[in-house]
Amino acid sequence: MDLLSSFPEHLQDEILTRLDLRDTVRTSALSRAWRRRWETLPGLAVSFPDGTPPSVVDRVLLRYAGPSVSRFKTHVDDDDDDAAYASHVDEWLIALSRRSVESITIYNDYGRNFTVHSSIFSCDRLLSGCPSACSGAAFHRSLSLELSLTDVKFADNGESQFEAMIRASPMLGVLVLEEIYTNDMDRVIEALNLHTLRHTFTPKILEAPNLQYAYQLHGAPAGFVEFLAGVFQVRELIFYVKPCDLKVDAIPFTFSNLKSMELFTDFAEMNNILLMFSLLRTSPNLEKLKIELQRPKMVDNRKFLNAQWTNGMCANLQLVEIISYNGWLPLYFIELILSKASFLRTLSVDMDACPVSQDNQLNELL
């Protein structure tokens, strides 16, 4: 006897929200009428914890007949069969694309290879992705979208499709590209409303006139100056500089808007020091400088460092932060900053260990 259907609808809804999803889809747990009511709810936000079998997700997602699934989140468990789970994920994405999904999160912490079905780019309400370029549908929403790609290998011609997808996404505001594997680095990224770029995969040409924050990780590419030309308007710039990767004597443009710069660099390499001074010379409005040292030594030439300084350099610099993980400080550089940056307010030094054999460094700094 179906007693649940005799309750008022608002009480049925209250009961439903308190039931575990595994119970709601179990045939013996609820009557057919109750199951039909659950399957036709106007919207569904569902989260599956680590270890949920794919069959349970199927019974919830594929059975649900409502008009929308607002949020979908699941965690792939380490004990599940790779091939079986991959096929389920493909089916879930197709089902979600038909239900006006707004947010999809699939955690995959164990290096499984999933192919993202093209239907994902047909989700016209998706807040964390972009429409497919081949769909031709404009993405008109007053939102700043975020697209994050991590540990991705492009299929054949995938780079060109990726370019087209970005170009066809006028509301894309944040683009994160980490551990992107490609054999074709001569890419052109066009994103008119992009304001934040965080990447290890660096395009050859970047056309993003509204870019404000650029974070480049794990080294500088060939054609680094060309890349800098695409981000010259940013307010904040963060990047790693590998030893001997670059030889930049001068940068032929000015970072007029740059207020904050963070470098992960090697003071033992002449090329890195030249690049750092080139950046400082072309950033007249820089207010905050943070440097994380990679190796505990420095080119020991005070005359050389003084020769790199020009009039107006660091004229607006107010905060300098030096981080050393080896108990060593670039005293010549710090002395230069202290003597030249007339508006400096704060000098912050962070060391993981006090130097034992060079404890006079701390005394000299004080």
Short mmCIF file of C-alpha atoms in Angstrom, two decimals, residues 172-357:
data_model
loop_
_atom_site.label_atom_id
_atom_site.label_comp_id
_atom_site.label_asym_id
_atom_site.label_seq_id
_atom_site.Cartn_x
_atom_site.Cartn_y
_atom_site.Cartn_z
CA LEU A 172 35.50 33.18 -20.88
CA GLY A 173 37.20 35.10 -18.06
CA VAL A 174 39.56 32.57 -16.45
CA LEU A 175 41.65 30.05 -18.37
CA VAL A 176 43.79 27.47 -16.53
CA LEU A 177 46.07 25.24 -18.62
CA GLU A 178 48.32 22.96 -16.55
CA GLU A 179 50.21 19.88 -17.75
CA ILE A 180 48.97 20.20 -21.32
CA TYR A 181 50.66 17.73 -23.67
CA THR A 182 50.98 18.81 -27.30
CA ASN A 183 53.43 18.53 -30.16
CA ASP A 184 52.29 21.79 -31.70
CA MET A 185 53.25 24.83 -29.62
CA ASP A 186 52.57 27.39 -32.39
CA ARG A 187 49.09 28.08 -31.14
CA VAL A 188 47.12 31.33 -31.26
CA ILE A 189 44.82 31.99 -28.31
CA GLU A 190 42.15 34.64 -28.88
CA ALA A 191 40.02 35.46 -25.83
CA LEU A 192 38.65 38.98 -25.88
CA ASN A 193 37.28 39.03 -22.33
CA LEU A 194 39.91 36.88 -20.64
CA HIS A 195 41.16 38.52 -17.43
CA THR A 196 43.13 35.67 -15.80
CA LEU A 197 45.52 33.19 -17.43
CA ARG A 198 47.34 30.46 -15.52
CA HIS A 199 49.33 28.10 -17.69
CA THR A 200 52.17 25.76 -18.42
CA PHE A 201 51.05 25.37 -22.04
CA THR A 202 52.08 28.71 -23.53
CA PRO A 203 50.65 29.94 -26.83
CA LYS A 204 52.93 31.54 -29.37
CA ILE A 205 50.51 34.44 -29.81
CA LEU A 206 48.08 35.58 -27.15
CA GLU A 207 45.34 38.03 -28.09
CA ALA A 208 43.66 38.95 -24.82
CA PRO A 209 43.30 42.74 -24.60
CA ASN A 210 41.55 42.63 -21.19
CA LEU A 211 44.01 40.32 -19.47
CA GLN A 212 44.85 41.47 -15.92
CA TYR A 213 46.55 38.49 -14.25
CA ALA A 214 49.09 36.18 -15.92
CA TYR A 215 50.67 33.22 -14.12
CA GLN A 216 53.21 31.20 -16.07
CA LEU A 217 54.44 28.03 -14.41
CA HIS A 218 57.46 25.79 -14.92
CA GLY A 219 59.77 27.75 -17.08
CA ALA A 220 59.73 30.12 -20.00
CA PRO A 221 59.18 29.00 -23.59
CA ALA A 222 61.05 29.88 -26.72
CA GLY A 223 59.69 33.16 -27.95
CA PHE A 224 59.21 34.40 -24.41
CA VAL A 225 59.43 38.07 -25.42
CA GLU A 226 56.64 37.50 -27.95
CA PHE A 227 54.53 36.02 -25.19
CA LEU A 228 55.24 38.99 -22.90
CA ALA A 229 54.03 41.26 -25.68
CA GLY A 230 50.64 39.58 -25.35
CA VAL A 231 50.40 40.27 -21.61
CA PHE A 232 51.97 43.73 -21.42
CA GLN A 233 48.73 45.23 -20.06
CA VAL A 234 48.48 42.97 -16.98
CA ARG A 235 48.34 44.23 -13.39
CA GLU A 236 49.90 41.09 -11.90
CA LEU A 237 52.56 38.82 -13.39
CA ILE A 238 53.88 35.58 -11.89
CA PHE A 239 56.29 33.20 -13.58
CA TYR A 240 59.09 30.69 -13.10
CA VAL A 241 62.39 31.23 -14.86
CA LYS A 242 64.52 28.16 -15.55
CA PRO A 243 68.33 28.47 -15.44
CA CYS A 244 69.90 29.48 -18.78
CA ASP A 245 66.56 29.29 -20.60
CA LEU A 246 66.47 32.91 -21.63
CA LYS A 247 68.73 35.62 -22.85
CA VAL A 248 66.82 38.88 -22.78
CA ASP A 249 68.90 42.05 -22.75
CA ALA A 250 65.97 44.39 -23.34
CA ILE A 251 62.19 44.27 -23.56
CA PRO A 252 60.87 46.55 -26.32
CA PHE A 253 57.67 47.64 -24.56
CA THR A 254 56.48 48.89 -21.18
CA PHE A 255 54.33 47.20 -18.52
CA SER A 256 52.52 50.41 -17.67
CA ASN A 257 49.77 48.73 -15.62
CA LEU A 258 51.92 46.21 -13.77
CA LYS A 259 51.57 46.60 -9.98
CA SER A 260 52.71 43.22 -8.68
CA MET A 261 55.36 40.82 -9.96
CA GLU A 262 56.47 37.47 -8.56
CA LEU A 263 59.55 35.64 -9.83
CA PHE A 264 60.77 32.12 -9.11
CA THR A 265 64.29 32.60 -10.34
CA ASP A 266 67.94 31.62 -10.07
CA PHE A 267 70.33 34.37 -8.97
CA ALA A 268 73.30 32.22 -9.95
CA GLU A 269 72.55 32.63 -13.66
CA MET A 270 73.51 35.80 -15.49
CA ASN A 271 70.65 35.44 -18.00
CA ASN A 272 68.11 35.31 -15.20
CA ILE A 273 69.51 38.43 -13.55
CA LEU A 274 69.46 40.31 -16.86
CA LEU A 275 65.86 39.28 -17.42
CA MET A 276 64.88 40.42 -13.93
CA PHE A 277 66.43 43.86 -14.43
CA SER A 278 64.83 44.14 -17.88
CA LEU A 279 61.44 43.52 -16.30
CA LEU A 280 62.10 46.05 -13.53
CA ARG A 281 63.21 48.70 -16.02
CA THR A 282 60.04 48.27 -18.08
CA SER A 283 57.64 48.30 -15.08
CA PRO A 284 57.61 51.95 -13.94
CA ASN A 285 54.51 51.59 -11.74
CA LEU A 286 55.51 48.39 -9.97
CA GLU A 287 54.58 48.46 -6.27
CA LYS A 288 55.14 44.89 -5.08
CA LEU A 289 58.04 42.57 -5.93
CA LYS A 290 58.31 39.01 -4.64
CA ILE A 291 61.32 36.79 -5.41
CA GLU A 292 61.67 33.11 -4.51
CA LEU A 293 65.26 31.91 -4.80
CA GLN A 294 65.98 28.57 -6.42
CA ARG A 295 69.71 28.18 -5.68
CA PRO A 296 71.79 29.53 -2.79
CA LYS A 297 74.30 31.75 -4.53
CA MET A 298 74.53 34.81 -6.73
CA VAL A 299 76.70 36.49 -9.30
CA ASP A 300 79.08 38.33 -6.96
CA ASN A 301 79.61 41.60 -8.79
CA ARG A 302 78.39 44.77 -7.11
CA LYS A 303 79.64 46.94 -9.97
CA PHE A 304 77.69 44.87 -12.48
CA LEU A 305 74.46 45.12 -10.47
CA ASN A 306 74.79 48.90 -10.08
CA ALA A 307 75.31 49.21 -13.82
CA GLN A 308 71.89 47.60 -14.41
CA TRP A 309 70.09 50.38 -12.54
CA THR A 310 68.56 53.23 -14.52
CA ASN A 311 66.85 56.47 -13.52
CA GLY A 312 63.21 55.96 -12.58
CA MET A 313 63.65 52.24 -11.99
CA CYS A 314 61.49 50.98 -9.06
CA ALA A 315 60.33 54.56 -8.52
CA ASN A 316 57.01 53.37 -7.05
CA LEU A 317 58.20 50.16 -5.41
CA GLN A 318 56.72 49.87 -1.91
CA LEU A 319 57.09 46.21 -0.89
CA VAL A 320 59.87 43.71 -1.54
CA GLU A 321 59.62 40.11 -0.36
CA ILE A 322 62.57 37.73 -0.57
CA ILE A 323 62.00 34.01 0.08
CA SER A 324 65.00 31.72 0.45
CA TYR A 325 64.72 27.99 1.07
CA ASN A 326 68.47 27.51 1.52
CA GLY A 327 69.44 29.98 4.23
CA TRP A 328 71.06 32.40 1.77
CA LEU A 329 70.25 35.99 0.80
CA PRO A 330 71.20 38.10 -2.25
CA LEU A 331 72.62 40.90 -0.10
CA TYR A 332 73.99 42.91 -3.03
CA PHE A 333 70.56 43.03 -4.64
CA ILE A 334 68.83 43.86 -1.34
CA GLU A 335 71.35 46.64 -0.70
CA LEU A 336 70.71 48.02 -4.17
CA ILE A 337 66.95 48.06 -3.62
CA LEU A 338 67.29 49.71 -0.21
CA SER A 339 69.56 52.43 -1.57
CA LYS A 340 67.56 53.17 -4.75
CA ALA A 341 63.86 52.55 -4.08
CA SER A 342 63.03 55.78 -2.28
CA PHE A 343 59.36 54.90 -1.63
CA LEU A 344 60.04 51.44 -0.20
CA ARG A 345 57.94 50.79 2.91
CA THR A 346 58.40 47.10 3.62
CA LEU A 347 61.25 44.64 3.19
CA SER A 348 60.20 41.08 4.06
CA VAL A 349 62.74 38.27 4.30
CA ASP A 350 61.61 34.68 4.76
CA MET A 351 64.24 31.99 5.34
CA ASP A 352 63.65 28.34 6.10
CA ALA A 353 66.92 28.12 8.05
CA CYS A 354 69.46 30.52 9.51
CA PRO A 355 72.82 30.34 7.73
CA VAL A 356 75.36 28.64 9.96
CA SER A 357 78.56 29.44 8.13
#
